[in-house]
Coordinates of C-alpha atoms and ligand atoms in Angstrom, one line a residue:
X151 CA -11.7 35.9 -11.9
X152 CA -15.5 35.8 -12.4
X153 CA -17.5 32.9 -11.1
X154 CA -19.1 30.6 -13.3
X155 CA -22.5 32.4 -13.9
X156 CA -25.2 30.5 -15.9
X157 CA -24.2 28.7 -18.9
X158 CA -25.7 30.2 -21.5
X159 CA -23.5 33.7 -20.3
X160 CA -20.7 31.5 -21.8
X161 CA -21.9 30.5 -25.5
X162 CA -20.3 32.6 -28.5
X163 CA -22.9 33.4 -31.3
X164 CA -22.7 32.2 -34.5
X165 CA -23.8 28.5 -36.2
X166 CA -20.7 25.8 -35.3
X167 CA -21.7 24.0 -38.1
X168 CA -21.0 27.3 -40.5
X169 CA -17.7 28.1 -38.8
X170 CA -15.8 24.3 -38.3
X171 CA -15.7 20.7 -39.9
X172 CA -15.0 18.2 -38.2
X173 CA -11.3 16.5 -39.2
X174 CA -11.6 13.3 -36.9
X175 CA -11.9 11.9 -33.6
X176 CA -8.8 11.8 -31.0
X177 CA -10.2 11.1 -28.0
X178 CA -12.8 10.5 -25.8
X179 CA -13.1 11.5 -22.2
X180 CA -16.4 11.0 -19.3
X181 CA -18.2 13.7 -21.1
X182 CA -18.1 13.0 -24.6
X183 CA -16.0 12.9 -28.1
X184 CA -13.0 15.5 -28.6
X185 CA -12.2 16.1 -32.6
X186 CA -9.5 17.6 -34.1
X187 CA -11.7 20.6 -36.9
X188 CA -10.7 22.9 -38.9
X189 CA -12.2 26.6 -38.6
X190 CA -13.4 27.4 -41.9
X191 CA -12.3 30.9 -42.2
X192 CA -8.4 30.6 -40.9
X193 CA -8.4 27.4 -41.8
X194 CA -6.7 26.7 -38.2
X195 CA -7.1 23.1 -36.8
X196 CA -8.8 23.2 -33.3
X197 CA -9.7 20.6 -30.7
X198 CA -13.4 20.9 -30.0
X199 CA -15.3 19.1 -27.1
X200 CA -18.6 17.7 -28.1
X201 CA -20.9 17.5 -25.3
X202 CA -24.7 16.4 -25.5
X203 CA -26.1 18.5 -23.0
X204 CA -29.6 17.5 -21.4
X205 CA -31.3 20.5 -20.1
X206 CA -30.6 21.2 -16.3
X207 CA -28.3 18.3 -16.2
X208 CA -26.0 17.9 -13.5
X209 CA -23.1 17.9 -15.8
X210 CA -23.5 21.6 -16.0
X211 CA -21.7 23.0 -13.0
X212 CA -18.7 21.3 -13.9
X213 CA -18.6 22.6 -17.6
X214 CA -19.4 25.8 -16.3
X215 CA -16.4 25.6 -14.1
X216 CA -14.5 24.5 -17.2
X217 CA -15.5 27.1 -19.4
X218 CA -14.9 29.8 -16.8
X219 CA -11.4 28.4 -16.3
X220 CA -10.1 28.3 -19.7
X221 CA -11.8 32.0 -20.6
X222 CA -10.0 33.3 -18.0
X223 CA -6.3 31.7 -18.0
X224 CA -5.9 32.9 -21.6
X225 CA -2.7 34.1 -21.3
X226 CA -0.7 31.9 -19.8
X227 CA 0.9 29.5 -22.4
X228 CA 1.1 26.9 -20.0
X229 CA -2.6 26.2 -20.3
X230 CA -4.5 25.0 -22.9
X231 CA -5.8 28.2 -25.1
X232 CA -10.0 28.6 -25.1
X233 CA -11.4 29.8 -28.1
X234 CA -14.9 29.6 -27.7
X235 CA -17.8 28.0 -27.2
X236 CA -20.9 26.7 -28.9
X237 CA -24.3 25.3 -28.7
X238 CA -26.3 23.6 -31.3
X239 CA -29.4 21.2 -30.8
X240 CA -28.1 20.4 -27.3
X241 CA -24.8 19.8 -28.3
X242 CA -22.2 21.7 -26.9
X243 CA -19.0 22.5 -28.3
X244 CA -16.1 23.9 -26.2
X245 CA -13.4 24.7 -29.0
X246 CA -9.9 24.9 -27.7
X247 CA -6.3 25.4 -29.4
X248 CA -5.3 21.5 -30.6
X249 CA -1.8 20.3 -29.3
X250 CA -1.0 17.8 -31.9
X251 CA 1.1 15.6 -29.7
X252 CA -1.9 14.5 -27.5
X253 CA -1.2 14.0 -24.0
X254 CA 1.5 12.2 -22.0
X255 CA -0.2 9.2 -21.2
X256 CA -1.3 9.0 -25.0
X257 CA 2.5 9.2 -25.8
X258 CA 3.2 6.4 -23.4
X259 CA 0.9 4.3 -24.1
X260 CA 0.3 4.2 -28.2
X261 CA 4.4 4.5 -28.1
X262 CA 4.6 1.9 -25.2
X263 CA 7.3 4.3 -24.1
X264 CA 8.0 5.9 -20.1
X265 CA 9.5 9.2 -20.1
X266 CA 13.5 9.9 -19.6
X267 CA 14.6 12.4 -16.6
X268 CA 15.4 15.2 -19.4
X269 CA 11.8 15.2 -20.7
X270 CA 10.2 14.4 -17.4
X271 CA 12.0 17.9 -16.1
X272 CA 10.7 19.6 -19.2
X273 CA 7.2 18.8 -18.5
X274 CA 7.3 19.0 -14.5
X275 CA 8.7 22.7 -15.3
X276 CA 5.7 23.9 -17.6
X277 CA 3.3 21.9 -15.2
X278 CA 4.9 24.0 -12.3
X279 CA 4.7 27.7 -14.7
X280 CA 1.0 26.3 -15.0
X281 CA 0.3 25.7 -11.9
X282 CA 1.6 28.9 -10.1
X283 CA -0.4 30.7 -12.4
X284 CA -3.3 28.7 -11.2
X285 CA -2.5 28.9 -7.7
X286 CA -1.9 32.4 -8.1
X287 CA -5.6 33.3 -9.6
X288 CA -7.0 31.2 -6.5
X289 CA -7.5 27.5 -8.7
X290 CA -7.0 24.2 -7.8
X291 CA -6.4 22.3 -10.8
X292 CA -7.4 19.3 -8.7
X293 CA -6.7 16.6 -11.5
X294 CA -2.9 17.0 -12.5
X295 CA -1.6 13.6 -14.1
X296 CA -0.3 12.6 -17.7
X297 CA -3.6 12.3 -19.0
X298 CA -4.3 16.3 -18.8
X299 CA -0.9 17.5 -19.9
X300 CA -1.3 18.1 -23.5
X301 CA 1.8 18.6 -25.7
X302 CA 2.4 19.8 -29.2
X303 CA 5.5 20.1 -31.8
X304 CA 6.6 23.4 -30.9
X305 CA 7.6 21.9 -27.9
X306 CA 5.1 23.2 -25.4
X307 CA 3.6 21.5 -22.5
X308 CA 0.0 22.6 -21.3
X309 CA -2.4 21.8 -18.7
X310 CA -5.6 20.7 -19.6
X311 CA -8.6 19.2 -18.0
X312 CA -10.6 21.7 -15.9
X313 CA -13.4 20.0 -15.2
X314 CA -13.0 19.2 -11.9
X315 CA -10.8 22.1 -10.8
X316 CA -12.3 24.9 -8.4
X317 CA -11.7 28.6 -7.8
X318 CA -11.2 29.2 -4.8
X319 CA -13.2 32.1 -3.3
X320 CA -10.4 33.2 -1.5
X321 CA -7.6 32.3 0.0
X322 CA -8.7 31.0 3.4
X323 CA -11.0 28.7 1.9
X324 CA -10.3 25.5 1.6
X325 CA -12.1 22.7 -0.8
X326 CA -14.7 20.2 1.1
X327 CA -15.3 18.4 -2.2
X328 CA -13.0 15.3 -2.4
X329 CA -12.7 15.0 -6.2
X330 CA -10.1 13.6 -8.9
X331 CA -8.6 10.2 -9.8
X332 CA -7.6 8.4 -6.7
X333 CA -4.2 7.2 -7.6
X334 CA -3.0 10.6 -8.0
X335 CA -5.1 11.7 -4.5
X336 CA -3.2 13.1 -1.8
X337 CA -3.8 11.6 1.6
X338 CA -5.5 15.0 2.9
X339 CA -7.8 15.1 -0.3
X340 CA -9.1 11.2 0.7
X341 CA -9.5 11.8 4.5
X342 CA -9.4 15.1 5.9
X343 CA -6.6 15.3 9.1
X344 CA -8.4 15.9 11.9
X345 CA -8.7 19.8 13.3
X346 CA -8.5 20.3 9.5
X347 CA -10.6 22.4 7.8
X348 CA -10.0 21.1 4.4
X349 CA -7.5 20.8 1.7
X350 CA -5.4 23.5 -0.8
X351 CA -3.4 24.0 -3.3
X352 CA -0.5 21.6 -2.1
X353 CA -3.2 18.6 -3.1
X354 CA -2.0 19.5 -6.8
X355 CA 1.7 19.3 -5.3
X356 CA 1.4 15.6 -4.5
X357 CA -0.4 15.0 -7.5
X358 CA 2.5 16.6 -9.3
X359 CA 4.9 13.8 -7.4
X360 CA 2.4 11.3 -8.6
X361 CA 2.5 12.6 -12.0
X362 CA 6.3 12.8 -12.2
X363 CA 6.3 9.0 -11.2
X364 CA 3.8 8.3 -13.4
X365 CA 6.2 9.5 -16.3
X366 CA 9.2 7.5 -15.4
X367 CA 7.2 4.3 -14.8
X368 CA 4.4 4.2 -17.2
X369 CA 2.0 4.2 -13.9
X370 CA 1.2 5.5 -11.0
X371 CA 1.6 3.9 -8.2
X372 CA -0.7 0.8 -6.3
X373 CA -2.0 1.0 -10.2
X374 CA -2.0 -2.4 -9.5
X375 CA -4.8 -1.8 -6.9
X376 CA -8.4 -1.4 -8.1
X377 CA -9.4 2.4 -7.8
X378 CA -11.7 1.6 -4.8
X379 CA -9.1 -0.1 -2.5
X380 CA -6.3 2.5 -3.8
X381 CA -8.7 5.4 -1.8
X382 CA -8.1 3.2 1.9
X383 CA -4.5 2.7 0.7
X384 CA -2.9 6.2 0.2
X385 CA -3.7 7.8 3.7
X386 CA -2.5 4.9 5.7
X387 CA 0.9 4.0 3.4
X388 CA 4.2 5.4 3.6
X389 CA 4.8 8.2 0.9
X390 CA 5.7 6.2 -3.0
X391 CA 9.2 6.5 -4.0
X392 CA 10.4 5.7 -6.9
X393 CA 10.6 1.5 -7.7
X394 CA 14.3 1.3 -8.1
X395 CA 15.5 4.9 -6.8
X396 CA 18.8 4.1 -7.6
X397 CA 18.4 4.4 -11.5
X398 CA 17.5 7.8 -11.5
X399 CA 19.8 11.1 -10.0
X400 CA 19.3 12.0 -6.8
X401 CA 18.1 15.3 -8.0
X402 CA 14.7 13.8 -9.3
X403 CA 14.3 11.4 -6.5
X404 CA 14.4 14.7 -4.1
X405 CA 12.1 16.7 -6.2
X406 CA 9.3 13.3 -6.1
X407 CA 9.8 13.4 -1.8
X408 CA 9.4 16.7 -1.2
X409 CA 6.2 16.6 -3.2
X410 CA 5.0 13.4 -2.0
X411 CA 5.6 14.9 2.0
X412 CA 2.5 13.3 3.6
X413 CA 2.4 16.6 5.9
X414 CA 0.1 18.9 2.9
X415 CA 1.9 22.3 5.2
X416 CA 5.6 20.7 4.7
X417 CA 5.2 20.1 0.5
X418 CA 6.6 23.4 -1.5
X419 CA 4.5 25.7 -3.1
X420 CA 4.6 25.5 -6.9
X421 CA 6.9 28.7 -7.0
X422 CA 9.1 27.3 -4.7
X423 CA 9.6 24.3 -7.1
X424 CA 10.9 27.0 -9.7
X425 CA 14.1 27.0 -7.8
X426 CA 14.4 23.1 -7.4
X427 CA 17.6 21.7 -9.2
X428 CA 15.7 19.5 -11.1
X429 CA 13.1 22.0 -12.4
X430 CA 16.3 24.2 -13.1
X431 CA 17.4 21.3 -15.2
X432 CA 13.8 20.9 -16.6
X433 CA 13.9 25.0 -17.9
X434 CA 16.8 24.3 -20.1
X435 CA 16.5 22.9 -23.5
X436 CA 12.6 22.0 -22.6
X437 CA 11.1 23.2 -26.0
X438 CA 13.6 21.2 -28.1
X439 CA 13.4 18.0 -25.6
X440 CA 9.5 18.2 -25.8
X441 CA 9.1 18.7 -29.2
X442 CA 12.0 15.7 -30.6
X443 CA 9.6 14.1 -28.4
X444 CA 6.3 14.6 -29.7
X445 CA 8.1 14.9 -32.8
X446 CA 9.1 11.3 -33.0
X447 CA 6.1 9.5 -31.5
X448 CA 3.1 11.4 -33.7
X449 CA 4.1 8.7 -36.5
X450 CA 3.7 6.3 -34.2
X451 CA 0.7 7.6 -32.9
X452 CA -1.1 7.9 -36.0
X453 CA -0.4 4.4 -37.5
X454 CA -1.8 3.5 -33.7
X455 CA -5.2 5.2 -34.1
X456 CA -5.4 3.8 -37.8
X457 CA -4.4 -0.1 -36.7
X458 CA -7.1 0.9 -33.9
X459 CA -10.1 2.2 -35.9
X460 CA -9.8 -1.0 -37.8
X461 CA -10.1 -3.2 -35.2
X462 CA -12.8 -1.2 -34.0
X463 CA -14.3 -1.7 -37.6
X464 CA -13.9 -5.0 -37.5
X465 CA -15.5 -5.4 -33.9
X466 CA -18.4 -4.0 -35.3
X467 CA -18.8 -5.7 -38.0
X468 CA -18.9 -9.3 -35.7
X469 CA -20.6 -7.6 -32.5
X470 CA -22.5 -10.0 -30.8
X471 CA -24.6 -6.9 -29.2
X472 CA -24.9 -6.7 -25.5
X473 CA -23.4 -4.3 -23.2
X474 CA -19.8 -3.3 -25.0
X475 CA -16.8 -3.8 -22.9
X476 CA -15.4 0.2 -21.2
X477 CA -19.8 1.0 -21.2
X478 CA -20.3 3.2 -18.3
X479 CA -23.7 1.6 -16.3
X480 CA -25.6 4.2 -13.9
X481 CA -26.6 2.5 -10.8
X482 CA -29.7 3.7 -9.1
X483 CA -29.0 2.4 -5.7
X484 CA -32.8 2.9 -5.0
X485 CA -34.0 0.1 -7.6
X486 CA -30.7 -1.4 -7.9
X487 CA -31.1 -1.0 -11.4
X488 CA -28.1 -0.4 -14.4
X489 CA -28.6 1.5 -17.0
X490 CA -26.1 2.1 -20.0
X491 CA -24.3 6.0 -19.7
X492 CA -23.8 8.3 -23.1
X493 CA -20.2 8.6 -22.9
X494 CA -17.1 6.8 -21.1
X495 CA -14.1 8.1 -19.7
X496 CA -11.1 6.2 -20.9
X497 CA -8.9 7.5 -18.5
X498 CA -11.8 8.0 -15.7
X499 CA -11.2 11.6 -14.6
X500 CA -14.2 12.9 -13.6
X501 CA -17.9 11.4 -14.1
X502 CA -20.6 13.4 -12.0
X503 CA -23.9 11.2 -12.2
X504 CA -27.0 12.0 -10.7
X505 CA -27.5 10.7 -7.3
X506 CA -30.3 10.0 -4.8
X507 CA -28.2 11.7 -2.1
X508 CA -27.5 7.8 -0.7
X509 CA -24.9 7.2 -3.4
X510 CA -24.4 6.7 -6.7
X511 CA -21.9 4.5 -8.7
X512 CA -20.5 4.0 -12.0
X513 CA -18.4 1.5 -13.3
X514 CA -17.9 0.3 -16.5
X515 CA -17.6 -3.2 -18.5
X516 CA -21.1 -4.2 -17.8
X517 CA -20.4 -5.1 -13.7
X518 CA -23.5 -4.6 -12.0
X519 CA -22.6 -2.8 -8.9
X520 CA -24.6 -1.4 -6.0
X521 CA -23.2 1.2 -3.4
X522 CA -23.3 -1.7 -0.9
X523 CA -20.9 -3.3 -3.1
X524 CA -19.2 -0.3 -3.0
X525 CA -18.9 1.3 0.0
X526 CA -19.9 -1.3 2.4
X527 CA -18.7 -4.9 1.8
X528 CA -15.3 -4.0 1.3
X529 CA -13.8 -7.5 1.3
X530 CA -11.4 -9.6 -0.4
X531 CA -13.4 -9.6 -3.4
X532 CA -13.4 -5.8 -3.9
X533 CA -9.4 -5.8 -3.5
X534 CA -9.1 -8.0 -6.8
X535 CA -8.2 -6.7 -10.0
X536 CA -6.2 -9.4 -11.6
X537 CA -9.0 -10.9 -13.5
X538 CA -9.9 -7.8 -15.7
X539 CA -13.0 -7.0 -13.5
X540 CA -13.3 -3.0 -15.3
X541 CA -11.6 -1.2 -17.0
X542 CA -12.1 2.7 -16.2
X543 CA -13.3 1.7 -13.0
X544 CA -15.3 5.2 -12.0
X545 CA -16.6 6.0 -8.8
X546 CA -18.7 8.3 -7.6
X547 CA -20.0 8.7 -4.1
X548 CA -22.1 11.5 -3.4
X549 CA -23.1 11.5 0.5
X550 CA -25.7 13.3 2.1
X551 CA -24.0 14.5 5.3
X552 CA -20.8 16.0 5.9
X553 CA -18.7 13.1 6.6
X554 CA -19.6 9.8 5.6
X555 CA -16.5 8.9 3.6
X556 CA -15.0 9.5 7.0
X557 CA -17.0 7.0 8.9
X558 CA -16.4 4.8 5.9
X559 CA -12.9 5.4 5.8
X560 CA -12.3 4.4 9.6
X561 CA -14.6 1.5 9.7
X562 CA -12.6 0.4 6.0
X563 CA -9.5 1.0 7.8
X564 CA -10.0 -2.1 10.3
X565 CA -10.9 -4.0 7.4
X566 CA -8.3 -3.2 5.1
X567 CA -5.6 -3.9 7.7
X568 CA -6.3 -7.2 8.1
X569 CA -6.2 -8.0 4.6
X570 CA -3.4 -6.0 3.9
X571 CA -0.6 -8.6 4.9
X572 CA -2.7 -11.3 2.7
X573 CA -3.4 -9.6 -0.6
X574 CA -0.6 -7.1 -0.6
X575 CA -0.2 -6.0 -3.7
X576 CA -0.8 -8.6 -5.8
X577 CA -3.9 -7.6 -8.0
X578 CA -4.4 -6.2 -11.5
X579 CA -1.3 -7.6 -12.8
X580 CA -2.1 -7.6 -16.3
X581 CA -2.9 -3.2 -15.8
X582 CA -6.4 -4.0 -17.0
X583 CA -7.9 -1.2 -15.6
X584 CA -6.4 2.5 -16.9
X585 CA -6.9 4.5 -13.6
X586 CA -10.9 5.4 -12.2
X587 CA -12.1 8.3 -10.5
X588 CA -13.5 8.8 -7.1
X589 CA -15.7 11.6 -6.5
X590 CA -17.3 12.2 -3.2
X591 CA -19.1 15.5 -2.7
X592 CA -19.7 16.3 1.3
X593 CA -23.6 18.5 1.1
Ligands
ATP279 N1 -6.9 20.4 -27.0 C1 -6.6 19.1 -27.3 N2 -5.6 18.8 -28.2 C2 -5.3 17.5 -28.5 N3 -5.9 16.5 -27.9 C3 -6.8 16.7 -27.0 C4 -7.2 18.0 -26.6 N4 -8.2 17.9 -25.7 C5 -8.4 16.6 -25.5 N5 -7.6 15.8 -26.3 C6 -7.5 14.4 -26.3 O1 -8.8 13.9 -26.1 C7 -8.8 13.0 -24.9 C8 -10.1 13.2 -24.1 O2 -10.0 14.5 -23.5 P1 -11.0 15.0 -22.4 O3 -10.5 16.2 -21.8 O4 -12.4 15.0 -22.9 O5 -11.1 13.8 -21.5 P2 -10.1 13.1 -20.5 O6 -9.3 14.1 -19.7 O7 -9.3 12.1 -21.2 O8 -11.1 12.4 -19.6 P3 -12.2 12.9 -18.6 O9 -13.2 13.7 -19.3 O10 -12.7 11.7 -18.0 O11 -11.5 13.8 -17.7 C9 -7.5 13.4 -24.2 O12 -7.0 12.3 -23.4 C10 -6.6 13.8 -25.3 O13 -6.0 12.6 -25.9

């Protein structure tokens, strides 16, 4: 695998505006719009990535990382196909093979539907294939959950969603960079076990049990928890289970412990989840289970995006102006000062902001929020959810030594304790928020 060079060593030649049209919009992630275009000399529909690209901007290590990810996992058909990329007036346009059927969490949500155990084992197997592949070029995916599997009709489920993965340089090194969306965090990715010297490739295993709950339930779980508290939660709970074990075969409820092993060394490799009897299961049939899947929901899914781009037509037409509800806000913690982001993440994966080295933080739905707010006043108030307080929820932390999410995490710890027995569970009732990323990046 190469490294991720310059960005410019990654742009195809040729005018983007010559070689696709745009068909419409199908989603929108912390970066910008993804459409579904058709390439004007096969006439193939893509997905293309629409970034607006300042010039040195931050954003540009992680796209790089992106870019060099999908170039070079080509073959694997568990992982979503690069084509190319473009830029044009400082938009940049990373084109990519289109799975019609979205992503799980699309499916669940526009379809209001939670996964059986046959298609959950269909997609934990092709999330497995794609993550020994992964794991075997020396990548952390880093972000495995619903919202970056993508499926299509033939039946095919693909990873997606590099933009927070990392390749490792080699084997014995192991991340420093706490990154992804914290309900899916593993306890070791949060707070680093003492005598540790970082975190590896079984971070995406316990993601993987996250996911797989995810799929049965609808959510992950303490989604009930705002995205901040859920960070002081994971490493001092016991492992999730299932909600009501006993509804599901004892087969899948093995397969979600072994992943979810708080001990990262004690989780199995994603080639020795191959051999799982529930992955076995999944391997069989999983073409024909994922596609009468996707098969049956894309009706449903279109007449959701129409019924949605009307209401969004009529918003506009009576918007009162103001900041719009799911805005990402910048907070520069040295003014205390919000402004308004480009783009929003509406499942919050991964937003990496600018930062004065003493923290940065974005949230959305117009809160004003400081990093005191944040990272230092964690009280009763910050454990709330219920009243619809945001929506995507993103965090970013970027410290300036090597372990102040540590410090935080211990002096939090006291905090949360004694709050735990009082407030236990019983925010964001109504799942305002869709799930919030935390990103904290040790320099
Ligand atoms: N190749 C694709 N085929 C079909 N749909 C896609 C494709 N890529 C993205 N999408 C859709 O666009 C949405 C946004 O994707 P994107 O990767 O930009 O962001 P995200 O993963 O949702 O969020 P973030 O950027 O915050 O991680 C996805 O949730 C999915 O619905």
């Amino acid at each position: 695998m190469s490294n991720s060079g310059s960005l410019n060593a990654h742009i195809d030649q040729g005018d983007p505006e010559q070689m696709f049209r745009v068909l419409e919009v199908i989603g929108q992630g912390s970066f910008g719009l993804v459409c579904t275009c058709i390439n004007t000399q096969s006439n193939k529909v893509v997905a293309i990535k629409f970034l607006e690209m300042e010039p040195d901007n931050e954003n540009n290590q992680s796209l790089r990382r992106e870019i060099t990810i999908l170039k070079n996992t080509a073959e694997c058909p568990y992982i979503v196909q690069y084509h190319g990329c473009y830029l044009k007036d400082n938009n940049l346009m990373i084109v990519m093979e289109y799975c019609d059927g979205g992503s799980v969490l699309d499916i669940m949500q526009m379809c209001q539907i939670k996964l059986s155990e046959r298609q959950i084992a269909a997609v934990l197997y092709s999330i497995i294939e794609g993550l020994v592949y992964l794991h075997s070029n020396k990548i952390l995916h880093r972000d495995i959950k619903a919202g970056n599997v993508l499926l299509n009709q033939e039946g095919k489920a693909k990873l997606s969603d590099f933009g927070v993965s990392a390749i490792l340089v080699n084997t014995g090194f192991k991340q420093k960079t706490v990154v992804g969306s914290p309900y899916w965090m593993s306890p070791e990715v949060i707070s680093t076990p003492k005598g540790s010297s970082g975190y590896d490739y079984k971070a995406d295993i316990w993601s993987l049990g996250i996911t797989a709950i995810e799929m049965a339930e609808g959510k992950p779980p303490h989604f009930n928890l705002n995205p901040i508290k859920v960070i002081f939660v994971i490493p001092f709970r016991q492992s999730p289970t299932l909600e009501t074990p006993g509804n599901w075969s004892k087969e899948f409820n093995d397969f979600i412990s072994i992943c979810l092993n708080k001990e990262a060394d004690k989780r199995p490799s994603a080639r020795e989840l191959l051999d799982h009897p529930f992955i076995k299961m999944g391997k069989q049939d999983k073409d024909a289970i994922i596609s009468e899947l996707v098969t049956d929901c894309i009706p449903i899914m279109e007449e959701y995006r129409r019924r949605k781009a009307e209401e969004e037509e009529e918003e506009e037409t009576h918007s009162q102006g103001g900041v719009e509800k799911g805005t990402l806000l910048k907070i520069n913690t040295v003014t205390n000062r919000a402004t308004v982001m480009n783009g929003t993440g509406n499942d919050g994966t991964f937003i990496q902001h600018p930062g004065s080295g003493t923290g940065t933080v974005v949230f959305s739905r117009g809160n004003t929020v400081t990093s005191d707010n944040c990272n230092n006043n964690y009280d009763e108030d910050d454990e709330e959810n219920g009243g619809g307080d945001f929506d995507t929820g993103s965090v970013v932390f970027k410290g300036e030594t090597g372990s102040s999410l540590q410090e935080n995490l211990e002096k939090l710890k006291l905090q949360y304790e004694k709050q735990q027995h009082k407030n236990d569970d019983s925010d964001n009732e109504d799942g305002e928020f869709d799930s919030g990323s935390v990103v904290y990046t040790k320099e």
